[in-house]
Coordinates of N, CA and C in Angstrom, one line a residue:
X706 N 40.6 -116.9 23.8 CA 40.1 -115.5 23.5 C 41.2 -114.6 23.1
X707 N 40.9 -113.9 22.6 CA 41.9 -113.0 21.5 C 42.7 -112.0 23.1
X708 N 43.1 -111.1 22.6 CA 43.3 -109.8 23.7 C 42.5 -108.9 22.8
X709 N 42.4 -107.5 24.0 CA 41.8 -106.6 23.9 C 42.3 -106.0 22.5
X710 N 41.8 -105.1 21.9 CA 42.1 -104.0 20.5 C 43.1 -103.5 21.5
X711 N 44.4 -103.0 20.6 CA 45.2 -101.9 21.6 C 44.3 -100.6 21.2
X712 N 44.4 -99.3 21.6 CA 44.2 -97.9 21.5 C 44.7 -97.7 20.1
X713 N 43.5 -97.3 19.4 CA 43.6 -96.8 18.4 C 43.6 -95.0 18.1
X714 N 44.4 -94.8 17.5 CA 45.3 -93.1 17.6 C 43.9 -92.7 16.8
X715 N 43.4 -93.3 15.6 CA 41.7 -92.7 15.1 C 41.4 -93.8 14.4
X716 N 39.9 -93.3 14.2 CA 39.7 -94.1 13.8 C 39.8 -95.1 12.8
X717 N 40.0 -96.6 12.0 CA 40.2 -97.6 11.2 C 39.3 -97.3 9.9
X718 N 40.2 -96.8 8.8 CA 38.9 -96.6 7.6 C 39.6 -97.9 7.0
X719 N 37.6 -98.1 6.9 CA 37.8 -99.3 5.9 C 37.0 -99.1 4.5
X720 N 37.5 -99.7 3.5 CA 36.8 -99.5 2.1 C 35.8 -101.0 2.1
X721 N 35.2 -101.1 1.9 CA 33.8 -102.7 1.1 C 34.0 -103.0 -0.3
X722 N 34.5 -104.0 -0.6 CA 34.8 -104.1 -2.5 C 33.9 -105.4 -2.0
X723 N 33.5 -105.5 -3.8 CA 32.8 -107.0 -3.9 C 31.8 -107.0 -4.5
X724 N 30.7 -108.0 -4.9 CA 29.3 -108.0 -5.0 C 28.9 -107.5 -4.3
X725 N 27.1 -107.8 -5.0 CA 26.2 -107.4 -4.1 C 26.0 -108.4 -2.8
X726 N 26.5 -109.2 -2.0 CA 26.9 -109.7 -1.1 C 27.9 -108.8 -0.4
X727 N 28.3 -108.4 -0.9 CA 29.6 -107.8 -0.1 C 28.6 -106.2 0.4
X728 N 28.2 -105.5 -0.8 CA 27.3 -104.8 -0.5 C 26.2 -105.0 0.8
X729 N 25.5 -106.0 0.4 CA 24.5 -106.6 1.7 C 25.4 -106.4 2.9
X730 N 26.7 -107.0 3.2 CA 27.4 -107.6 4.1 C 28.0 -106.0 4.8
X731 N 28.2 -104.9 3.7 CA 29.0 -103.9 4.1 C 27.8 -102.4 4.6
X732 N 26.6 -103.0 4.1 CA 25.2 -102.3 5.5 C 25.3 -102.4 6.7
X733 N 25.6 -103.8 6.9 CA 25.9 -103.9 8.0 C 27.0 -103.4 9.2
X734 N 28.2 -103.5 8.2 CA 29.3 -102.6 8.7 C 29.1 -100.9 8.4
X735 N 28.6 -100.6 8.2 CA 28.3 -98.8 8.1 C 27.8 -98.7 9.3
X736 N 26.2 -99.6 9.4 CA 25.5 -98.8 10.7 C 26.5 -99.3 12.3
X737 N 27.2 -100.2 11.8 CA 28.1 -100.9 13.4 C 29.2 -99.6 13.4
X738 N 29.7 -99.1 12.1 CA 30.7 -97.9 12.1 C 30.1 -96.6 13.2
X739 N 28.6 -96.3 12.3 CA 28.0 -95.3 12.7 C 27.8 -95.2 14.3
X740 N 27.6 -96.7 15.2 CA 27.7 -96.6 16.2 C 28.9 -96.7 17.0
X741 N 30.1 -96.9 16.3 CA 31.4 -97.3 16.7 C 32.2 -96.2 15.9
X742 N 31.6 -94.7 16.2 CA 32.4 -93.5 15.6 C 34.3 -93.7 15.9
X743 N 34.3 -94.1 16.6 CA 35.6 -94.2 17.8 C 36.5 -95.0 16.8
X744 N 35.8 -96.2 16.6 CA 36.6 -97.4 16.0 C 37.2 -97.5 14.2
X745 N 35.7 -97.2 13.7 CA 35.9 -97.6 12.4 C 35.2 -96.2 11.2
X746 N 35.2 -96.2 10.2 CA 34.6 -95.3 9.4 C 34.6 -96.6 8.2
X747 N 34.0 -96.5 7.5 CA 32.9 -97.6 6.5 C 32.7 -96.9 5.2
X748 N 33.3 -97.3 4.1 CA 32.6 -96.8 2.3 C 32.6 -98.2 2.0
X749 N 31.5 -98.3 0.9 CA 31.4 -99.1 0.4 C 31.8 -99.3 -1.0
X750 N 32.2 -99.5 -1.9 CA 32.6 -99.7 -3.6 C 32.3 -100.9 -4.1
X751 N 30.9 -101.1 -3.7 CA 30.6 -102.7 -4.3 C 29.5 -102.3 -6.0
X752 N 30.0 -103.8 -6.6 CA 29.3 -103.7 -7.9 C 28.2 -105.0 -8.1
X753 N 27.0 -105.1 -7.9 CA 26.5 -106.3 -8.3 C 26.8 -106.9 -9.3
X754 N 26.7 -108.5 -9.1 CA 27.2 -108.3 -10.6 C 28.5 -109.0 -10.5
X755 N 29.4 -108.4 -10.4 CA 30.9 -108.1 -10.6 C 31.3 -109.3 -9.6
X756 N 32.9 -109.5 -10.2 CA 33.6 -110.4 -9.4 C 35.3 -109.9 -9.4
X757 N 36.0 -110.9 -9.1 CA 37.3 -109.9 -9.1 C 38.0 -110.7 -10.4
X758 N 37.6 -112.0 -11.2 CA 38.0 -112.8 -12.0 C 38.0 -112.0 -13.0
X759 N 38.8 -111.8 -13.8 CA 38.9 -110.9 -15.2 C 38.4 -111.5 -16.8
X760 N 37.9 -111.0 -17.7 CA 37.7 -111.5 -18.6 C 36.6 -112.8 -18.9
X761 N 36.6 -113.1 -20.3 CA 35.7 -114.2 -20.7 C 34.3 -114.2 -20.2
X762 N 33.5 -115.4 -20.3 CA 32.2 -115.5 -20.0 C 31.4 -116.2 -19.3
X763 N 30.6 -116.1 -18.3 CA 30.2 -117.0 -17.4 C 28.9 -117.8 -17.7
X764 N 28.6 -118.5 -16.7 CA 27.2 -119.3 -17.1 C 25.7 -118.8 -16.1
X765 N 25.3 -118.5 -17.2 CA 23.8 -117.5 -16.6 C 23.1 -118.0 -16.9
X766 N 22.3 -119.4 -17.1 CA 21.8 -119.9 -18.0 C 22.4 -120.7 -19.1
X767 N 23.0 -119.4 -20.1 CA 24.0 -119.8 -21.3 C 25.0 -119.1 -21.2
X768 N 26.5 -118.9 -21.2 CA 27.6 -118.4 -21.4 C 27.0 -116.8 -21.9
X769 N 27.6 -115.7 -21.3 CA 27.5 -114.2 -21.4 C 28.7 -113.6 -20.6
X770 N 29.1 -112.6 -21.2 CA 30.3 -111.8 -20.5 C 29.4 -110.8 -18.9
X771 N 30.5 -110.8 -18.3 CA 29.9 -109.9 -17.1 C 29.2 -108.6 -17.8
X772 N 28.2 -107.8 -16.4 CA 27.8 -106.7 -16.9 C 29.0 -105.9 -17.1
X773 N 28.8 -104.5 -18.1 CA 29.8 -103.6 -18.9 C 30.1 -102.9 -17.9
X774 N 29.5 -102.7 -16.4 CA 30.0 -101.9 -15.9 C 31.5 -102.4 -14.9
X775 N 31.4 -103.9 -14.6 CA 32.2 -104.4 -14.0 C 33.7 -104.3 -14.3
X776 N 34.0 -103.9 -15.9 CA 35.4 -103.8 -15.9 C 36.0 -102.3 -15.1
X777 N 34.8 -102.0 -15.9 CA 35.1 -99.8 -14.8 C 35.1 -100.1 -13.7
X778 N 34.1 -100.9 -12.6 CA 34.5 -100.4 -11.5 C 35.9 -101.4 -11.0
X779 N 36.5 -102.4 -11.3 CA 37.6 -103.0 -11.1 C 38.6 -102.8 -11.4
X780 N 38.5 -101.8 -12.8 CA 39.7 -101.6 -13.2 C 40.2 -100.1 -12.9
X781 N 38.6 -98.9 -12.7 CA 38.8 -97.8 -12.4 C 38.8 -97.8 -11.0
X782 N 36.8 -98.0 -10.3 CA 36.4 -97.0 -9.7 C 37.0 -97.2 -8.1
X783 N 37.3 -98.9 -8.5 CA 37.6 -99.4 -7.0 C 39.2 -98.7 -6.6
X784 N 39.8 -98.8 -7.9 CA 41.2 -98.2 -7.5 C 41.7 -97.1 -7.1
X785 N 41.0 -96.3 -8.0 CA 40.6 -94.7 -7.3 C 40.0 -94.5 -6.8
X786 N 39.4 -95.2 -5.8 CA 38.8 -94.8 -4.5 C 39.8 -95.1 -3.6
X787 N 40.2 -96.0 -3.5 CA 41.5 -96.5 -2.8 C 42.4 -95.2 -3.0
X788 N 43.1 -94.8 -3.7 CA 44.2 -94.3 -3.8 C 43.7 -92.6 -3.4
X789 N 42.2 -92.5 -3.4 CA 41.7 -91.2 -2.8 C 41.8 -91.3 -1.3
X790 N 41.4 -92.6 -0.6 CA 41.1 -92.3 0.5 C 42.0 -93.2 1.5
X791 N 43.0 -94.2 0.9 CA 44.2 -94.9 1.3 C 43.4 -95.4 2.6
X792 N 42.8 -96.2 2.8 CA 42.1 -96.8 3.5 C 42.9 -97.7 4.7
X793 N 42.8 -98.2 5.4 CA 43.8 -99.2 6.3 C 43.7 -100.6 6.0
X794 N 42.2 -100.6 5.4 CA 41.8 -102.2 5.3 C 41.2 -102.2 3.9
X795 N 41.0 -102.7 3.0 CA 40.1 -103.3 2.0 C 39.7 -104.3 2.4
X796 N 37.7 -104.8 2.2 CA 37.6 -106.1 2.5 C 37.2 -106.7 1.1
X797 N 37.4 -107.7 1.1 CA 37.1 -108.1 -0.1 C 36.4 -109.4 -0.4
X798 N 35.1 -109.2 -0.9 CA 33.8 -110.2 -0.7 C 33.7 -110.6 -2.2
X799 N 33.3 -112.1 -2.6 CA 32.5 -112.0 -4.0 C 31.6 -113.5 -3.3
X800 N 30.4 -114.1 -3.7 CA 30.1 -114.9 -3.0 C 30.1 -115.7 -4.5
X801 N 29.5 -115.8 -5.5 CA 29.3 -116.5 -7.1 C 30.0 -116.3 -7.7
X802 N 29.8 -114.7 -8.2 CA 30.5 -115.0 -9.5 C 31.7 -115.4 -10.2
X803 N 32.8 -116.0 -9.1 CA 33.8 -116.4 -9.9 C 34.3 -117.8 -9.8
X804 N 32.8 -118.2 -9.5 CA 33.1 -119.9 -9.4 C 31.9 -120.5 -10.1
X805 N 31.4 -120.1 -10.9 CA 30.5 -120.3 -11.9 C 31.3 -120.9 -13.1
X806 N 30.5 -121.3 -13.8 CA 31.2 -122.3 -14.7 C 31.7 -121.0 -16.1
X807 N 32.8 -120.8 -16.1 CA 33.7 -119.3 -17.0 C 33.9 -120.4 -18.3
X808 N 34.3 -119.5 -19.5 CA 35.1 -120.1 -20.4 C 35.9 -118.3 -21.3
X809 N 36.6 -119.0 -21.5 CA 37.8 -117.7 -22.3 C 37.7 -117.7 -23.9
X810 N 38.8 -117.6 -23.9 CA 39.2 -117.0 -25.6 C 39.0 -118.3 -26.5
X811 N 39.9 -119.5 -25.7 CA 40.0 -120.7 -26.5 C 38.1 -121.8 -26.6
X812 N 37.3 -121.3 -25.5 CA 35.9 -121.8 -25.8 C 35.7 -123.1 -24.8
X813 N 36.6 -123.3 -23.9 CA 36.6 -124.7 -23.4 C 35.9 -123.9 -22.1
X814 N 35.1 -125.1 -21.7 CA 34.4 -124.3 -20.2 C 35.1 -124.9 -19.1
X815 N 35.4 -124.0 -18.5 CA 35.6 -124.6 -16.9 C 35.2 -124.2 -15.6
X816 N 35.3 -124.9 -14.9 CA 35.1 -124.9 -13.2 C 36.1 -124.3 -12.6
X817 N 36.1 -124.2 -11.6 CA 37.3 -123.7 -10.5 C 38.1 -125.2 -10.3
X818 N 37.1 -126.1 -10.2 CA 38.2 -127.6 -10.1 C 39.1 -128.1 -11.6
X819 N 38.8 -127.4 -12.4 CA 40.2 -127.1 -13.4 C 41.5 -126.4 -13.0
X820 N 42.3 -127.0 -12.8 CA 43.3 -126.2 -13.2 C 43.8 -124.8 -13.5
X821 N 43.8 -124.7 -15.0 CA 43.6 -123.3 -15.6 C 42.5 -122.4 -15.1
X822 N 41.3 -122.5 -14.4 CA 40.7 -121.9 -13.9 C 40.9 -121.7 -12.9
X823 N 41.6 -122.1 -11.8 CA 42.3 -121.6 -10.6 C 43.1 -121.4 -10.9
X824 N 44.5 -121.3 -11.6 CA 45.5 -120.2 -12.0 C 44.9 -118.7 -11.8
X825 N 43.9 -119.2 -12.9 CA 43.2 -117.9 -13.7 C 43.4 -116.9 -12.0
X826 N 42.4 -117.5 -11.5 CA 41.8 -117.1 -9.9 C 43.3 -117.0 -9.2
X827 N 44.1 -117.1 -9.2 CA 45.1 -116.9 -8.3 C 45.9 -115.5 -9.0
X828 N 46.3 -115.8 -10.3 CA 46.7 -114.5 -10.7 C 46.0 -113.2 -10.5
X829 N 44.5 -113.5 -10.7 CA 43.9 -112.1 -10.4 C 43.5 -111.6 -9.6
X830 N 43.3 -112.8 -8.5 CA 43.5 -111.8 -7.3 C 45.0 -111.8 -6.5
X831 N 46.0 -112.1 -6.9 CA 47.2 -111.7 -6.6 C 47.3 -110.3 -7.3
X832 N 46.7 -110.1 -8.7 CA 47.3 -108.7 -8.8 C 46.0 -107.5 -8.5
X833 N 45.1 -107.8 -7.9 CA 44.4 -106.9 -7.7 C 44.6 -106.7 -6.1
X834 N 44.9 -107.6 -5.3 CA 45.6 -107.2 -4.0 C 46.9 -106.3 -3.9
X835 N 47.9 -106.9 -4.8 CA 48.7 -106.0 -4.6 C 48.8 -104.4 -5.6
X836 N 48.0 -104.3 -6.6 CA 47.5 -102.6 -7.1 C 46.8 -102.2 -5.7
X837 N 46.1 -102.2 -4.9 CA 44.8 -102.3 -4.0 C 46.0 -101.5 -3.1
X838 N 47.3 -102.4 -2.4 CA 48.2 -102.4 -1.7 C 49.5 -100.6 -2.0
X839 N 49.3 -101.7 -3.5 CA 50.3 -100.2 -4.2 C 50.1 -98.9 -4.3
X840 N 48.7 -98.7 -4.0 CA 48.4 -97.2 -4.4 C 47.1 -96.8 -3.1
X841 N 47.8 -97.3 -1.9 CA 47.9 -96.9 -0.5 C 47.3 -97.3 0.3
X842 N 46.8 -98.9 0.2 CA 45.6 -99.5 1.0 C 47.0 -99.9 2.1
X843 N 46.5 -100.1 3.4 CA 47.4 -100.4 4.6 C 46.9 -101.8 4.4
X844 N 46.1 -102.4 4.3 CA 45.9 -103.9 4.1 C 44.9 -104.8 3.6
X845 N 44.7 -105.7 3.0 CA 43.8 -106.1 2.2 C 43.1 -107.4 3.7
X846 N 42.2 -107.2 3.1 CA 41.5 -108.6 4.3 C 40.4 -109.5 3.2
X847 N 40.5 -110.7 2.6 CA 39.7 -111.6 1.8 C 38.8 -112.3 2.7
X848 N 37.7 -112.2 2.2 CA 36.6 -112.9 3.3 C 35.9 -113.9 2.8
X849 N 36.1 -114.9 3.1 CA 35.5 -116.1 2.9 C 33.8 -116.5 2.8
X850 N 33.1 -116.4 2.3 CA 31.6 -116.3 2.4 C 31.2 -117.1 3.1
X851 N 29.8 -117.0 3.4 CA 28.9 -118.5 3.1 C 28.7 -118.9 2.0
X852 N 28.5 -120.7 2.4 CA 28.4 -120.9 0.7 C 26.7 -120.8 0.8
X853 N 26.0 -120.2 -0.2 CA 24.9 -120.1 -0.5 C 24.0 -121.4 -0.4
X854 N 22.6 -120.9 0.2 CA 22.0 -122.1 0.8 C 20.7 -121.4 -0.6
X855 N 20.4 -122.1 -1.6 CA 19.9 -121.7 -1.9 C 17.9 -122.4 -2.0
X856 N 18.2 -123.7 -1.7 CA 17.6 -124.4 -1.3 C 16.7 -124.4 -2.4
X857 N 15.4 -124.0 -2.8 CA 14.5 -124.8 -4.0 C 15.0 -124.1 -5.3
X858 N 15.9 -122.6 -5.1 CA 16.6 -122.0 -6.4 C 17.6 -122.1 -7.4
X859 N 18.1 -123.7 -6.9 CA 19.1 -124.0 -7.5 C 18.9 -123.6 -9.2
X860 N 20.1 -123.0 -9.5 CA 19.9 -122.7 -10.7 C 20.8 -123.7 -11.8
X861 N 21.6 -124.2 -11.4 CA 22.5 -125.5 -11.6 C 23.7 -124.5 -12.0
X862 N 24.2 -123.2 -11.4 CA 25.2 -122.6 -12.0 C 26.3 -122.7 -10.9
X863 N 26.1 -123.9 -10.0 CA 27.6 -124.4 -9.0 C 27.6 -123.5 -7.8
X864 N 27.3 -122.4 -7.6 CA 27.5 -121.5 -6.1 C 27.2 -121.8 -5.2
X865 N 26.4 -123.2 -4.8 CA 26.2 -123.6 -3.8 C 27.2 -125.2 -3.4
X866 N 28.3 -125.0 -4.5 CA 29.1 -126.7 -4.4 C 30.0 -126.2 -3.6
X867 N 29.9 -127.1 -2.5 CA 31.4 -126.7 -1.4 C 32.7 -126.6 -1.9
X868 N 33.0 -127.4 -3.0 CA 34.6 -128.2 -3.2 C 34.8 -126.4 -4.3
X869 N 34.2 -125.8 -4.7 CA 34.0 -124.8 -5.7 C 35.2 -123.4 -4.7
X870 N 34.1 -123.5 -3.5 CA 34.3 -122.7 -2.5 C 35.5 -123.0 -2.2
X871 N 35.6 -124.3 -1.9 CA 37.4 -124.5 -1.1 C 38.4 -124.2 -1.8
X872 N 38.3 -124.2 -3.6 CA 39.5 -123.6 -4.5 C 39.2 -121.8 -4.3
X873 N 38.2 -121.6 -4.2 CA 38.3 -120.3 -4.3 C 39.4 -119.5 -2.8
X874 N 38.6 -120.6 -1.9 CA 39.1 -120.3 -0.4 C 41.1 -120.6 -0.3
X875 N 41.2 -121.1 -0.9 CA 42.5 -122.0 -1.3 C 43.4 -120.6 -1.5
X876 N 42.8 -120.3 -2.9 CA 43.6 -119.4 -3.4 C 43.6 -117.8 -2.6
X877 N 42.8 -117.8 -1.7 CA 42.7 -116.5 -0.7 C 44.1 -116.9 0.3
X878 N 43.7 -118.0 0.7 CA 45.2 -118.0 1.5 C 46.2 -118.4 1.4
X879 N 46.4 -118.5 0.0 CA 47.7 -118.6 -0.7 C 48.1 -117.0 -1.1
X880 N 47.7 -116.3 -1.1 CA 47.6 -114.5 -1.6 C 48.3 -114.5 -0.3
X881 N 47.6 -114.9 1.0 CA 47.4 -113.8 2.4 C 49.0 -114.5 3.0
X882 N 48.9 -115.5 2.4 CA 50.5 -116.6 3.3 C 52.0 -115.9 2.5
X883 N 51.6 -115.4 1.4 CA 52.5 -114.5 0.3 C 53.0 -113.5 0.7
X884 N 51.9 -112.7 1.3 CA 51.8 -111.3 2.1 C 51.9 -110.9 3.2
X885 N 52.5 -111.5 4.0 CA 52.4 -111.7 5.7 C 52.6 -110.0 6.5
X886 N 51.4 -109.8 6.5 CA 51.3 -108.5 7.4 C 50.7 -107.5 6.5
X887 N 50.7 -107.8 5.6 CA 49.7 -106.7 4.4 C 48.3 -107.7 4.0
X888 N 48.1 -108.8 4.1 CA 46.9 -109.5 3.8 C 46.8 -110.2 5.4
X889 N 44.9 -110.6 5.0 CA 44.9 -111.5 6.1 C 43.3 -112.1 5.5
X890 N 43.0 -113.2 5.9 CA 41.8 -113.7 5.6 C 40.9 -113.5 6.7
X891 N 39.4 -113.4 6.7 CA 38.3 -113.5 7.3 C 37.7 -114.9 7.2
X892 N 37.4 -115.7 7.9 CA 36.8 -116.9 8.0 C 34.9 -117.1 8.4
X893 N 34.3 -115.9 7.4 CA 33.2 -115.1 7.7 C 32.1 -116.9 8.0
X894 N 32.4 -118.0 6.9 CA 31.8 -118.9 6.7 C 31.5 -119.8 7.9
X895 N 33.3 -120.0 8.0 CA 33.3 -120.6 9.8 C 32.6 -120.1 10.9
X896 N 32.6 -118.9 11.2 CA 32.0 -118.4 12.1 C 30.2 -118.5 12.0
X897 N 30.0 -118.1 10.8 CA 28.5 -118.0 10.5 C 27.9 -119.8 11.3
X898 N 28.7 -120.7 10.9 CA 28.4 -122.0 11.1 C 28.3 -122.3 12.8
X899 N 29.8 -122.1 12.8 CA 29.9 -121.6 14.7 C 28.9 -121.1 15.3
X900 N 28.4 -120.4 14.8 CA 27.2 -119.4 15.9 C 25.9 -120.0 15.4
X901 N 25.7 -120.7 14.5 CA 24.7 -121.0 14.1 C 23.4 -120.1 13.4
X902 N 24.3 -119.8 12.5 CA 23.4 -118.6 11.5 C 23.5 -119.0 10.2
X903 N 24.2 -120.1 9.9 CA 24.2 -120.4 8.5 C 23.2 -121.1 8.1
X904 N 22.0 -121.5 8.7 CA 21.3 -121.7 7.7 C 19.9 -121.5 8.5
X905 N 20.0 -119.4 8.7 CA 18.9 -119.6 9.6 C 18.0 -118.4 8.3
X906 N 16.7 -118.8 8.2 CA 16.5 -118.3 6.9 C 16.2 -117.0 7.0
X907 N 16.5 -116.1 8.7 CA 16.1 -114.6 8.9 C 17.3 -114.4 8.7
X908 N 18.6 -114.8 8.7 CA 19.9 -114.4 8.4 C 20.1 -114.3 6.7
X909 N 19.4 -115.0 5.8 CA 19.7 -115.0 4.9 C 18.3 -115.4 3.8
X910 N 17.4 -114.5 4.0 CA 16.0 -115.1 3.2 C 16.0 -115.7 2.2
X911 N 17.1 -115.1 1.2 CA 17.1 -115.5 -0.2 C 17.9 -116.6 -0.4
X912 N 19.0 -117.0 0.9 CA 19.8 -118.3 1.0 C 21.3 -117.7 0.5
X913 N 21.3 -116.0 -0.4 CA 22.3 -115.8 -0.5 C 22.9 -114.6 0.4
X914 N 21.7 -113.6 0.4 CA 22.5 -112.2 0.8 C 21.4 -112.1 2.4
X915 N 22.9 -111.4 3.3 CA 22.5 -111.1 4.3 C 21.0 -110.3 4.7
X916 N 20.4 -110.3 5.1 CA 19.0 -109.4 5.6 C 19.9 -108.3 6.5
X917 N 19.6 -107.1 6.4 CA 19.8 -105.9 6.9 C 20.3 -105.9 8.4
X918 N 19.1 -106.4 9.2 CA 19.4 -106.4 10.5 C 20.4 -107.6 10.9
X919 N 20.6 -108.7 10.2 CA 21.5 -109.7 10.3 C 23.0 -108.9 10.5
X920 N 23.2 -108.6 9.1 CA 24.1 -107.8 8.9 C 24.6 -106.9 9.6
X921 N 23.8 -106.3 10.6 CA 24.7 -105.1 11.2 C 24.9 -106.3 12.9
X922 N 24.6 -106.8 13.3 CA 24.7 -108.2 13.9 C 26.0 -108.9 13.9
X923 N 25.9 -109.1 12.1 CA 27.6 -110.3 11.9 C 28.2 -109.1 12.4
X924 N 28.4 -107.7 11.8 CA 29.5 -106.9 12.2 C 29.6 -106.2 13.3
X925 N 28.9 -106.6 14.2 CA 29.1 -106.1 15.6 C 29.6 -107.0 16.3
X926 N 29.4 -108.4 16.9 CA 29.6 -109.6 16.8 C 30.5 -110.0 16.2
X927 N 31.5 -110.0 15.1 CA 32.4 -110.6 14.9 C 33.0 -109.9 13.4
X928 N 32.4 -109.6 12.6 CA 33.6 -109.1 11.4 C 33.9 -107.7 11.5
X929 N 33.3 -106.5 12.6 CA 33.8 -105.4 12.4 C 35.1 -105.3 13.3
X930 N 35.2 -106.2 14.4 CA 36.6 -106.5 15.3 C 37.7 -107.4 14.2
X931 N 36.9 -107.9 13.6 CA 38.1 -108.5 12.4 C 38.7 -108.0 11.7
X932 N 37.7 -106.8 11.0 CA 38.6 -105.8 10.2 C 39.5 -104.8 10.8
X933 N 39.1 -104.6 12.1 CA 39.9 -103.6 12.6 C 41.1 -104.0 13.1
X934 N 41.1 -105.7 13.7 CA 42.3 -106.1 14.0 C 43.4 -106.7 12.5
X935 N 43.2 -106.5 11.5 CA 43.8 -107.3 10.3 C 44.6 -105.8 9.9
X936 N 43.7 -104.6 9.9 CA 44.2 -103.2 9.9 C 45.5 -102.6 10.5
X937 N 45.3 -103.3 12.1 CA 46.1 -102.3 13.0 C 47.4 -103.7 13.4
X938 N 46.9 -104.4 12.8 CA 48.0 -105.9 12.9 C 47.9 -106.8 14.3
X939 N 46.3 -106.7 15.2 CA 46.3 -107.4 15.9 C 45.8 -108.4 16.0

């Protein structure tokens, strides 16, 4: 067992970046905040949609670039929100979109089990942690999802392939092992499995995004003590 939180001088502001997973996931951290005035204070800056992988075009069906609003909020809204309210923690959620099958400039498709597509994934979220960092976040925290149970919805666009997840997961703690003491990973997956909520279909009806009351649940229970301890360095 961990030790106790030491005494916190006020309370832990944390920002929510990410999908709409991260969104789902960060309802639940608002109303655990709202009850834990003491502890935490909670904004959210999530974009459906959106991922943290930059450029080119993903697989929806057929190859299409992200929605138009995703470059603004990643390249604008998320940063100046950050640099407005210098937060202690960023959490940082995507559960799909950047392990979908991408292709770029040159037209070749790939996976995250390419190569060049985990480069891709490592440079971009290496430099979107450290702007995130530079312009006054006290610390970034990457949260590892569940992988999506999507059970008869398979769309064949990979979100539900483990080995997908583990490059993605890979390159979170290759950022966080970089960073020692400004990053830290969340193991939201592990735990979900641990407690036995990963594949309970009132935790996750759609197989991808948390249900409401789930959600304020995981973060009372286990990810709103995570973010507070990754914040204050315990």
């Amino acid at each position: 067992t961990e030790p106790p939180l030491p005494p916190l001088a006020r309370p832990v502001r944390i920002v929510v970046a990410g999908d709409s997973t991260a969104r789902a996931t960060g309802t639940g951290l608002l109303y655990w905040a709202a009850a834990n005035p003491e502890l935490a204070q909670v904004e959210v800056v999530g974009a459906p949609g959106c991922g943290f992988l930059l450029g080119g075009e993903r697989r929806e069906g057929g190859f299409k670039p992200a929605p138009d609003g995703c470059d603004v909020w990643l390249g604008q809204e998320l940063p100046q929100r950050v640099a407005e309210l210098r937060p202690d923690v960023v959490m940082m959620m995507m559960t799909s979109w950047d392990l979908v099958d991408h292709r770029w400039d040159d037209g070749v498709e790939l996976t995250p089990l390419d190569p060049p597509f985990e480069q891709r994934l490592a440079t971009d979220y290496a430099a979107i942690t450290d702007e995130l960092l530079a312009l006054g976040a006290g610390s970034v925290a990457w949260v590892k999802p569940p992988i999506p149970n999507i059970l008869w919805q398979d769309q064949g666009t990979g979100q539900e392939d483990p080995a997908r997840h583990q490059v993605v997961g890979r390159v979170t703690d290759e950022v966080a092992a970089a960073r020692p003491g400004d990053v830290g990973v969340v193991d939201l997956a592990s735990w979900l499995i641990e407690s036995g909520r990963d594949d309970d279909r009132e935790v996750r009806p759609d197989g991808v995004h948390f249900e409401p009351t789930a959600a304020v649940a995981i973060a009372t229970d286990f990810l709103g003590e995570r973010l507070v301890r990754i914040a204050v360095g315990a």
